[in-house]
Amino acid sequence: MHAALAADEAVTGSLAVPKLGVGLAYQAQLQPFMEAKGETFDFIEVVPEVVWNDLGPGKAARYVHEAGAHAFLDAQSQARPVVPHSIGLSIGSAHRFDREHLDQMARWQEWLRFPWHSDHLAFHLAQGEGQGEVNLNLTMPLPLDGETLELVSARVLEVQQRVRAPFLLENNVYYFELAGQDYDEPTFLNTLHRQTGCGLLLDLHNLHVNACNLGWNTHRYLDRLDLDAVVEIHVAGGMQFDGFYLDAHSGSVPRPVWSLLEAVLPRCPNLGGVVFELFGTWYGKLGEEGLLRQLGRMREKWARHQPQPERVVA
Amino acid sequence: MSLQAFQSVLARLVTEPSFRDRVRTGEEADLGTSLTPREQQRLRVAAGDPGLRVTATLVGSFRLGKILQLLPLTRQMLGDARLVQEARAFWRESPPRTFYSLEEVIQFCDYLLGTAGRGPFVKEVVAFERAQLELRRVRPEGEAVPPQEVFFRHDPRDLLGPLSEGRPPRQARRWFGRLRATMSATGEVEWARVEDPRLAELNADDPEDVLDEA
């Protein structure tokens, strides 16, 4: 447990977080790297759903931990913060809200004492056509309308009540846009932040992907976004497929994303960390040297634009 | 309620290519009375958007990846083209319901086992892999892992041997018998033959080995 991050000190609804520095997203294939090269990153981000198995809503002992991953993170958490980045809440699903998921995140908070946690501004669960619930396993776009804002705001407040650590939502990646929305994404996120105190996980690769596929202007987007709300930044790599550029987490960070990082780092006063995301199956191709290069470049940029990372120890 | 209906139809556009085509061409005129005109318009535009097709491909790739990873012998047996064909047929009946691989792949095995006419060896191979997955299915703490039995009509060595070497079996000796799979204390799947006098009699009736062709 991290004394400096004790739950009593977490300010629910505010964005007071420690400056952690450079983070690496957990994947089982990266365990040896994380153990051997722990000096090259400051914290670990983890998708909880890859550490537990979910037996389904209403089941007794619904969440069953995968023993190896749980033990690894438990050991790592003695040396550095472990920050959850969930893919399971589906905060924008209109047909139900999974409060058992919140209870589980609260249990994780007791275990890891994380300084913040996050999920996605999206939905992946939907009511099926008379045949139960569908899980698309992909973050689907929400209509950025007043109805959605009302729904998501109420749920953010519930999350903040239940899990005593700042909560962030990540800007989504889309391959198509919904026509005639009430808000553009920066305005929606700014309004959500103002209404709830919800922080932002600014995924710069998602923004780059949307620029490539949908013609967004990334700098105009960032100029419109309230960067005071940004607590965490993601960077990653992608690939071309069928005329689209995909958010595939498949390798090195592309040059435009490095440029975006350079541009926003000095403008995010409440930033807690920058995380590199890589799917484990691509680690073999990127290699240890490639991964070290990504982390080194992140560290160099962090050092230039942000305060020295705080050493948060047990 | 309106947003709920919108999300349901959008999910259907992703998981059902034929529905997407009908909406795109205007053949599917009624998307539901609870949708606002703006939502109806959004869904019609989305149905024709190449980005929605890519989204559907990504959802399908995630599902197919689970199958390829967890059913290597079935993949060898069927070949990639037929496996994809079977997966698409399964998906037409079963939209994605879970993030977790084992559950969905076990359901896919049940689909393959429940459909007749897939060649002489396919069901035995699918049942063999399904049994291994069933043993690895995540259960609440303390729940016992029930042993799994698989009935064979052919000598398992003739089926599984070539498959484990990366090639489909061309022929196999006829053999009636059951194998039982259990999970060892160290988490390994262990197979053992089940003694059954009736099946032994059936095998004794064949004085010479009978070979079935693939």
Coordinates of C-alpha atoms in Angstrom, one line a residue:
Chain A
M1 CA 0.0 0.0 0.0
H2 CA 1.2 3.5 -0.8
A3 CA 1.0 5.7 2.3
A4 CA 1.1 8.8 0.1
L5 CA -1.9 7.6 -1.8
A6 CA -4.1 6.5 1.1
A7 CA -7.8 6.7 0.3
D8 CA -8.4 9.3 3.0
E9 CA -6.2 11.7 1.0
A10 CA -8.0 11.1 -2.3
V11 CA -10.2 14.1 -3.1
T12 CA -13.2 12.7 -4.8
G13 CA -14.3 14.9 -7.7
S14 CA -11.1 16.9 -7.7
L15 CA -8.1 16.4 -9.8
A16 CA -5.4 16.5 -7.1
V17 CA -3.1 13.7 -8.2
P18 CA 0.6 13.1 -7.7
K19 CA 3.0 13.7 -10.6
L20 CA 3.8 10.0 -11.4
G21 CA 5.7 10.5 -14.7
V22 CA 6.0 7.8 -17.4
G23 CA 3.7 4.7 -17.3
L24 CA 3.6 1.4 -19.2
A25 CA 0.4 -0.4 -19.8
Y26 CA 0.4 -3.9 -18.4
Q27 CA 0.2 -6.9 -20.7
A28 CA 1.1 -10.5 -19.7
Q29 CA 3.8 -10.6 -22.4
L30 CA 5.5 -7.5 -20.9
Q31 CA 5.9 -9.1 -17.4
P32 CA 9.6 -10.0 -18.0
F33 CA 10.3 -6.5 -19.3
M34 CA 8.6 -4.9 -16.4
E35 CA 10.5 -7.0 -13.9
A36 CA 13.9 -6.5 -15.6
K37 CA 13.6 -2.8 -16.7
G38 CA 11.6 -1.3 -13.8
E39 CA 13.9 1.8 -13.8
T40 CA 12.6 2.8 -17.2
F41 CA 9.1 3.7 -16.1
D42 CA 7.4 5.1 -13.0
F43 CA 4.1 3.4 -12.8
I44 CA 2.0 0.6 -14.4
E45 CA -1.4 1.0 -15.9
V46 CA -3.6 -2.1 -16.0
V47 CA -6.9 -3.0 -17.7
P48 CA -8.6 -4.8 -14.7
E49 CA -10.6 -7.0 -17.0
V50 CA -7.5 -8.9 -18.1
V51 CA -6.6 -9.6 -14.5
W52 CA -10.0 -10.9 -13.5
N53 CA -12.6 -13.1 -15.1
D54 CA -16.2 -11.8 -14.9
L55 CA -18.7 -14.6 -14.3
G56 CA -21.5 -12.2 -15.0
P57 CA -23.9 -9.8 -13.3
G58 CA -25.6 -11.1 -10.2
K59 CA -23.2 -14.1 -9.7
A60 CA -21.9 -14.7 -6.3
A61 CA -18.1 -14.0 -6.3
R62 CA -18.6 -12.6 -9.7
Y63 CA -15.0 -11.5 -10.3
V64 CA -12.4 -14.3 -10.2
H65 CA -8.8 -13.1 -10.4
E66 CA -6.2 -14.7 -12.6
A67 CA -3.7 -15.8 -10.0
G68 CA -0.5 -15.1 -11.9
A69 CA -1.4 -11.6 -13.1
H70 CA -2.8 -10.7 -9.6
A71 CA 0.3 -11.9 -7.9
F72 CA 2.5 -10.0 -10.3
L73 CA 0.6 -6.7 -9.9
D74 CA 0.6 -7.2 -6.1
A75 CA 4.4 -7.5 -6.1
Q76 CA 4.8 -4.5 -8.5
S77 CA 2.5 -2.4 -6.4
Q78 CA 5.1 -2.5 -3.6
A79 CA 7.5 -0.7 -5.8
R80 CA 5.4 1.6 -7.9
P81 CA 1.8 2.8 -8.3
V82 CA -0.6 0.5 -10.3
V83 CA -3.4 2.5 -11.9
P84 CA -6.5 0.8 -13.4
H85 CA -7.8 1.7 -16.8
S86 CA -11.0 -0.2 -17.2
I87 CA -12.8 -1.3 -20.4
G88 CA -15.8 -2.8 -18.6
L89 CA -18.0 0.0 -17.2
S90 CA -19.7 0.9 -20.5
I91 CA -20.7 4.2 -18.9
G92 CA -22.8 5.3 -21.8
S93 CA -25.0 2.2 -22.0
A94 CA -28.6 3.4 -21.8
H95 CA -30.2 0.0 -20.8
R96 CA -28.3 -0.5 -17.5
F97 CA -25.5 0.7 -15.3
D98 CA -23.2 -1.9 -13.8
R99 CA -22.9 -1.0 -10.1
E100 CA -21.3 -4.3 -9.3
H101 CA -18.4 -3.1 -11.4
L102 CA -18.1 -0.1 -9.3
D103 CA -18.1 -2.2 -6.2
Q104 CA -15.3 -4.2 -7.7
M105 CA -13.3 -1.1 -8.5
A106 CA -13.8 0.0 -4.9
R107 CA -12.3 -3.3 -3.7
W108 CA -9.4 -2.7 -6.1
Q109 CA -8.9 0.7 -4.5
E110 CA -8.6 -0.9 -1.1
W111 CA -6.0 -3.3 -2.6
L112 CA -3.9 -0.9 -4.8
R113 CA -4.6 2.6 -3.3
F114 CA -4.4 4.0 -6.8
P115 CA -4.2 7.8 -7.3
W116 CA -6.8 7.8 -10.0
H117 CA -8.7 5.4 -12.3
S118 CA -10.3 5.7 -15.7
D119 CA -12.6 4.3 -18.3
H120 CA -13.9 5.3 -21.7
L121 CA -16.5 7.8 -23.0
A122 CA -18.3 5.1 -24.9
F123 CA -20.6 2.1 -24.7
H124 CA -19.9 -1.5 -25.7
L125 CA -22.9 -3.1 -24.0
A126 CA -26.3 -2.8 -25.6
Q127 CA -29.7 -4.4 -25.2
G128 CA -30.0 -7.1 -27.9
E129 CA -33.0 -7.4 -30.2
G130 CA -35.0 -9.6 -27.9
Q131 CA -32.1 -11.9 -27.2
G132 CA -30.3 -10.6 -24.1
E133 CA -27.3 -8.3 -24.0
V134 CA -24.8 -7.7 -26.7
N135 CA -21.1 -7.0 -25.8
L136 CA -19.3 -5.5 -28.8
N137 CA -15.9 -5.5 -27.1
L138 CA -15.2 -2.3 -28.9
T139 CA -15.7 1.3 -27.6
M140 CA -18.7 2.5 -29.6
P141 CA -19.4 6.2 -30.1
L142 CA -22.0 7.9 -28.0
P143 CA -24.2 10.6 -29.5
L144 CA -22.8 13.8 -28.0
D145 CA -26.2 15.2 -27.2
G146 CA -27.9 16.6 -24.1
E147 CA -29.5 13.2 -23.3
T148 CA -26.1 11.5 -23.2
L149 CA -24.5 14.3 -21.2
E150 CA -27.2 14.0 -18.6
L151 CA -26.8 10.2 -18.4
V152 CA -23.0 10.2 -18.2
S153 CA -22.9 13.0 -15.7
A154 CA -25.1 11.2 -13.3
R155 CA -23.1 8.1 -13.6
V156 CA -19.7 9.9 -13.2
L157 CA -21.1 11.3 -9.9
E158 CA -22.0 7.7 -8.8
V159 CA -18.5 6.5 -9.7
Q160 CA -17.0 9.3 -7.7
Q161 CA -19.2 8.5 -4.7
R162 CA -18.4 4.8 -4.8
V163 CA -14.6 4.8 -5.6
R164 CA -12.7 7.3 -3.6
A165 CA -10.1 8.4 -6.2
P166 CA -10.3 10.9 -9.1
F167 CA -12.1 9.4 -12.1
L168 CA -11.2 10.1 -15.7
L169 CA -12.9 9.4 -19.0
E170 CA -10.9 8.8 -22.2
N171 CA -11.7 10.5 -25.5
N172 CA -12.9 7.8 -27.8
V173 CA -11.6 6.6 -31.2
Y174 CA -14.2 6.4 -34.0
Y175 CA -14.2 5.0 -37.5
F176 CA -17.5 6.8 -38.3
E177 CA -19.2 9.9 -36.9
L178 CA -22.8 10.4 -35.9
A179 CA -24.4 13.2 -37.7
G180 CA -26.0 16.3 -36.2
Q181 CA -24.7 16.1 -32.6
D182 CA -25.4 18.8 -30.0
Y183 CA -21.8 19.1 -29.0
D184 CA -18.4 18.5 -30.6
E185 CA -16.2 16.3 -28.5
P186 CA -14.1 19.0 -26.7
T187 CA -17.2 20.9 -25.7
F188 CA -18.9 17.7 -24.5
L189 CA -15.8 16.8 -22.4
N190 CA -15.4 20.4 -21.1
T191 CA -19.1 20.5 -20.0
L192 CA -18.8 17.1 -18.4
H193 CA -15.7 18.2 -16.5
R194 CA -17.4 21.4 -15.3
Q195 CA -20.6 19.6 -14.2
T196 CA -18.9 16.7 -12.4
G197 CA -15.2 17.4 -11.8
C198 CA -14.5 14.3 -14.0
G199 CA -11.0 14.3 -15.3
L200 CA -9.8 13.6 -18.8
L201 CA -7.6 10.8 -20.1
L202 CA -6.4 12.4 -23.3
D203 CA -5.5 9.7 -25.7
L204 CA -3.4 11.4 -28.3
H205 CA -3.3 8.4 -30.5
N206 CA -7.1 8.2 -30.6
L207 CA -7.1 11.9 -31.6
H208 CA -4.6 11.2 -34.3
V209 CA -6.6 8.2 -35.6
N210 CA -9.7 10.4 -35.7
A211 CA -7.8 13.0 -37.6
C212 CA -6.5 10.5 -40.1
N213 CA -9.9 8.9 -40.7
L214 CA -12.4 11.7 -40.1
G215 CA -10.4 14.7 -41.0
W216 CA -10.3 16.2 -37.6
N217 CA -7.9 19.1 -36.9
T218 CA -5.9 18.0 -33.9
H219 CA -4.6 21.4 -32.9
R220 CA -8.0 23.0 -33.1
Y221 CA -9.3 20.2 -31.0
L222 CA -6.6 20.7 -28.4
D223 CA -7.2 24.5 -28.4
R224 CA -10.9 23.9 -27.6
L225 CA -10.2 21.4 -24.9
D226 CA -9.9 22.5 -21.3
L227 CA -6.4 21.0 -20.7
D228 CA -6.7 21.7 -17.0
A229 CA -8.9 18.6 -16.9
V230 CA -6.2 16.3 -18.3
V231 CA -4.8 14.0 -15.7
E232 CA -3.4 11.3 -17.9
I233 CA -2.2 11.0 -21.5
H234 CA -2.0 7.9 -23.7
V235 CA 0.4 7.4 -26.6
A236 CA 0.5 4.4 -28.9
G237 CA 1.0 3.2 -32.4
G238 CA -1.3 1.9 -35.1
M239 CA -1.5 0.5 -38.6
Q240 CA -3.2 0.9 -41.9
F241 CA -6.1 -1.4 -42.8
D242 CA -8.6 -1.2 -45.7
G243 CA -8.1 2.5 -46.2
F244 CA -8.3 3.3 -42.5
Y245 CA -5.7 4.0 -39.9
L246 CA -6.4 1.8 -36.9
D247 CA -5.8 2.3 -33.2
A248 CA -4.1 -1.0 -33.1
H249 CA -1.5 -0.5 -30.3
S250 CA 0.8 -2.3 -32.6
G251 CA 4.2 -0.6 -32.3
S252 CA 6.1 2.7 -32.2
V253 CA 4.4 6.0 -31.6
P254 CA 4.1 7.8 -34.9
R255 CA 5.7 11.2 -35.4
P256 CA 2.4 13.3 -35.4
V257 CA 1.6 11.9 -31.9
W258 CA 5.0 12.8 -30.6
S259 CA 4.4 16.3 -31.9
L260 CA 1.0 16.4 -30.1
L261 CA 2.6 15.2 -26.9
E262 CA 5.3 17.9 -27.2
A263 CA 2.5 20.5 -27.7
V264 CA 0.3 19.5 -24.8
L265 CA 2.8 18.5 -22.1
P266 CA 3.5 22.1 -21.1
R267 CA -0.2 23.0 -21.1
C268 CA -1.5 20.3 -18.7
P269 CA -1.0 21.6 -15.2
N270 CA -2.8 18.7 -13.5
L271 CA -1.2 16.0 -15.5
G272 CA -0.3 12.9 -13.4
G273 CA 1.3 10.7 -16.1
V274 CA 1.9 9.7 -19.7
V275 CA 1.3 6.0 -20.6
F276 CA 2.6 3.9 -23.6
E277 CA 0.1 1.3 -24.7
L278 CA 1.2 -1.8 -26.7
F279 CA -0.7 -5.0 -27.2
G280 CA 1.4 -7.9 -25.9
T281 CA 1.2 -9.8 -29.1
W282 CA 3.1 -7.0 -30.8
Y283 CA 5.9 -6.9 -28.2
G284 CA 8.0 -9.4 -30.2
K285 CA 7.9 -7.2 -33.2
L286 CA 8.7 -3.9 -31.4
G287 CA 11.3 -5.6 -29.2
E288 CA 12.9 -4.6 -26.0
E289 CA 15.0 -1.9 -27.7
G290 CA 12.0 -0.5 -29.4
L291 CA 10.0 -0.4 -26.2
L292 CA 13.0 1.3 -24.4
R293 CA 13.1 3.9 -27.1
Q294 CA 9.4 4.8 -26.6
L295 CA 9.8 5.1 -22.8
G296 CA 13.0 7.0 -23.1
R297 CA 11.5 9.5 -25.4
M298 CA 8.5 9.9 -23.2
R299 CA 10.8 10.5 -20.2
E300 CA 12.8 13.1 -22.1
K301 CA 9.7 15.0 -23.0
W302 CA 8.3 14.7 -19.5
A303 CA 11.5 16.1 -18.0
R304 CA 11.4 19.1 -20.3
H305 CA 7.9 20.1 -19.6
Q306 CA 6.7 18.7 -16.3
P307 CA 8.0 18.6 -12.7
Q308 CA 10.3 15.8 -11.6
P309 CA 8.1 12.6 -11.0
E310 CA 7.2 12.1 -7.4
R311 CA 8.6 9.0 -5.8
V312 CA 5.6 7.3 -4.4
V313 CA 6.7 4.4 -2.2
A314 CA 5.0 2.1 0.2
Chain B
M1 CA -35.6 4.8 -23.8
S2 CA -34.8 6.4 -27.1
L3 CA -31.0 6.2 -26.5
Q4 CA -31.4 2.6 -25.5
A5 CA -33.2 1.8 -28.8
F6 CA -30.6 3.7 -30.7
Q7 CA -27.7 1.7 -29.2
S8 CA -29.5 -1.6 -29.8
V9 CA -29.9 -0.8 -33.5
L10 CA -26.4 0.5 -33.8
A11 CA -25.1 -2.7 -32.2
R12 CA -27.2 -4.7 -34.7
L13 CA -25.7 -2.7 -37.6
V14 CA -22.3 -3.9 -36.4
T15 CA -23.1 -7.5 -35.8
E16 CA -25.5 -8.3 -38.6
P17 CA -24.1 -7.5 -42.1
S18 CA -27.4 -8.4 -43.8
F19 CA -29.4 -6.0 -41.5
R20 CA -26.8 -3.3 -42.3
D21 CA -27.2 -3.8 -46.0
R22 CA -31.0 -3.6 -45.7
V23 CA -30.8 -0.4 -43.8
R24 CA -28.2 1.0 -46.2
T25 CA -30.4 0.3 -49.2
G26 CA -33.6 1.4 -47.6
E27 CA -35.1 -2.0 -47.7
E28 CA -35.4 -2.0 -43.9
A29 CA -37.8 1.0 -43.6
D30 CA -38.8 0.6 -40.0
L31 CA -36.0 0.9 -37.4
G32 CA -38.3 1.2 -34.5
T33 CA -41.0 3.6 -33.3
S34 CA -39.1 4.7 -30.2
L35 CA -36.3 6.3 -32.2
T36 CA -36.4 10.1 -33.0
P37 CA -36.1 11.2 -36.6
R38 CA -32.6 12.4 -35.8
E39 CA -31.6 9.0 -34.5
Q40 CA -33.2 7.2 -37.5
Q41 CA -31.3 9.5 -39.8
R42 CA -28.0 8.9 -38.0
L43 CA -28.4 5.1 -38.2
R44 CA -29.2 5.2 -41.9
V45 CA -26.1 7.4 -42.6
A46 CA -24.0 5.1 -40.4
A47 CA -25.2 2.0 -42.3
G48 CA -23.6 3.3 -45.5
D49 CA -20.4 4.5 -43.8
P50 CA -17.3 2.6 -44.6
G51 CA -16.2 3.3 -41.1
L52 CA -19.0 1.2 -39.7
R53 CA -17.9 -1.7 -41.9
V54 CA -14.4 -1.4 -40.5
T55 CA -15.9 -1.3 -37.0
A56 CA -17.7 -4.5 -37.8
T57 CA -14.5 -6.1 -39.1
L58 CA -12.7 -5.2 -35.9
V59 CA -15.5 -6.8 -33.8
G60 CA -15.3 -9.9 -36.0
S61 CA -11.5 -10.0 -35.8
F62 CA -11.6 -10.0 -32.0
R63 CA -14.1 -12.9 -32.1
L64 CA -12.2 -14.9 -34.7
G65 CA -8.9 -14.3 -32.8
K66 CA -10.3 -16.2 -29.8
I67 CA -11.3 -19.1 -32.0
L68 CA -7.9 -19.3 -33.7
Q69 CA -6.1 -19.1 -30.5
L70 CA -8.1 -21.7 -28.5
L71 CA -9.0 -24.2 -31.2
P72 CA -5.7 -25.0 -33.0
L73 CA -6.6 -28.6 -33.8
T74 CA -10.0 -27.7 -35.1
R75 CA -8.4 -25.0 -37.2
Q76 CA -6.0 -27.6 -38.7
M77 CA -8.8 -30.0 -39.3
L78 CA -11.1 -27.5 -41.1
G79 CA -8.6 -25.2 -42.7
D80 CA -8.8 -21.4 -42.3
A81 CA -11.4 -20.7 -45.0
R82 CA -13.9 -23.2 -43.7
L83 CA -13.3 -22.2 -40.1
V84 CA -14.1 -18.6 -41.0
Q85 CA -17.2 -19.7 -42.9
E86 CA -18.3 -21.7 -39.8
A87 CA -17.6 -18.8 -37.5
R88 CA -19.7 -16.5 -39.6
A89 CA -22.5 -18.9 -39.6
F90 CA -22.3 -19.2 -35.8
W91 CA -22.2 -15.4 -35.4
R92 CA -25.4 -15.1 -37.4
E93 CA -27.1 -17.0 -34.6
S94 CA -25.0 -15.7 -31.7
P95 CA -24.1 -12.0 -31.3
P96 CA -21.1 -11.4 -29.1
R97 CA -22.0 -11.6 -25.4
T98 CA -18.7 -11.7 -23.4
F99 CA -15.2 -10.3 -23.3
Y100 CA -13.9 -13.6 -22.2
S101 CA -12.6 -16.1 -24.8
L102 CA -13.4 -19.4 -23.2
E103 CA -17.1 -18.9 -22.9
E104 CA -17.6 -17.9 -26.4
V105 CA -15.3 -20.5 -27.9
I106 CA -17.1 -23.3 -26.0
Q107 CA -20.4 -22.1 -27.4
F108 CA -18.8 -22.2 -30.9
C109 CA -17.7 -25.8 -30.2
D110 CA -21.3 -26.6 -29.3
Y111 CA -22.5 -25.0 -32.5
L112 CA -20.1 -27.2 -34.5
L113 CA -21.0 -30.3 -32.6
G114 CA -24.7 -29.6 -33.0
T115 CA -24.5 -29.3 -36.8
A116 CA -24.4 -32.5 -38.8
G117 CA -22.4 -33.3 -41.9
R118 CA -19.0 -31.8 -41.2
G119 CA -16.8 -34.8 -42.2
P120 CA -16.0 -38.0 -40.4
F121 CA -13.4 -36.7 -37.9
V122 CA -14.4 -33.1 -37.2
K123 CA -16.8 -33.7 -34.3
E124 CA -14.3 -35.9 -32.4
V125 CA -11.6 -33.3 -32.7
V126 CA -14.0 -30.5 -31.7
A127 CA -15.2 -32.5 -28.7
F128 CA -11.6 -33.2 -27.7
E129 CA -10.7 -29.5 -27.7
R130 CA -14.0 -28.5 -26.1
A131 CA -13.3 -30.9 -23.2
Q132 CA -9.9 -29.2 -22.6
L133 CA -11.5 -25.7 -22.6
E134 CA -14.3 -26.9 -20.3
L135 CA -11.7 -28.0 -17.8
R136 CA -10.1 -24.5 -18.0
R137 CA -13.4 -22.7 -17.7
V138 CA -13.2 -20.1 -14.8
R139 CA -15.3 -21.2 -11.9
P140 CA -16.1 -19.6 -8.5
E141 CA -13.4 -20.3 -6.0
G142 CA -13.9 -23.8 -4.4
E143 CA -16.1 -25.2 -7.2
A144 CA -14.9 -28.6 -8.3
V145 CA -13.8 -29.1 -11.9
P146 CA -15.9 -31.9 -13.3
P147 CA -14.1 -34.5 -15.5
Q148 CA -14.9 -34.5 -19.2
E149 CA -15.5 -37.5 -21.4
V150 CA -15.1 -37.7 -25.1
F151 CA -16.5 -40.5 -27.3
F152 CA -14.3 -41.5 -30.2
R153 CA -15.2 -43.5 -33.3
H154 CA -11.7 -43.4 -34.5
D155 CA -8.3 -44.1 -32.9
P156 CA -7.4 -40.7 -31.3
R157 CA -3.8 -41.3 -32.1
D158 CA -4.6 -41.3 -35.8
L159 CA -6.6 -38.0 -35.5
L160 CA -4.6 -36.0 -33.0
G161 CA -1.1 -37.2 -34.0
P162 CA -1.2 -35.6 -37.5
L163 CA -3.0 -32.5 -36.2
S164 CA -0.4 -31.9 -33.5
E165 CA 2.2 -32.0 -36.4
G166 CA 0.2 -29.3 -38.3
R167 CA -1.5 -31.5 -40.9
P168 CA -5.1 -32.9 -41.1
P169 CA -5.5 -36.6 -40.8
R170 CA -6.2 -38.4 -44.1
Q171 CA -7.4 -41.7 -42.6
A172 CA -8.0 -43.2 -39.2
R173 CA -8.6 -46.6 -37.8
R174 CA -12.1 -47.2 -36.5
W175 CA -12.1 -47.5 -32.8
F176 CA -15.0 -47.1 -30.4
G177 CA -14.0 -45.8 -27.0
R178 CA -14.1 -43.0 -24.4
L179 CA -11.3 -40.9 -23.0
R180 CA -11.7 -39.0 -19.8
A181 CA -10.0 -35.7 -19.2
T182 CA -9.2 -34.3 -15.7
M183 CA -7.3 -31.4 -14.4
S184 CA -4.2 -32.3 -12.4
A185 CA -3.1 -30.5 -9.2
T186 CA -0.5 -28.6 -11.3
G187 CA -3.2 -27.4 -13.8
E188 CA -2.4 -29.8 -16.6
V189 CA -5.1 -31.6 -18.5
E190 CA -4.6 -35.4 -18.2
W191 CA -6.3 -37.9 -20.4
A192 CA -7.1 -41.5 -19.6
R193 CA -9.0 -44.3 -21.4
V194 CA -12.3 -45.3 -19.9
E195 CA -12.8 -49.1 -19.7
D196 CA -16.2 -50.0 -21.2
P197 CA -16.9 -53.7 -21.9
R198 CA -19.6 -52.9 -24.4
L199 CA -17.4 -50.7 -26.5
A200 CA -14.6 -53.4 -26.2
E201 CA -17.1 -55.9 -27.8
L202 CA -17.7 -53.5 -30.6
N203 CA -14.0 -53.2 -31.3
A204 CA -13.6 -57.0 -31.1
D205 CA -16.2 -57.4 -33.8
D206 CA -13.8 -55.8 -36.3
P207 CA -11.1 -58.4 -36.7
E208 CA -9.2 -56.2 -39.1
D209 CA -8.5 -52.6 -38.8
V210 CA -11.1 -50.6 -40.7
L211 CA -9.8 -47.3 -42.1
D212 CA -12.1 -44.4 -42.6
E213 CA -11.0 -41.7 -45.1
A214 CA -11.2 -38.0 -44.4

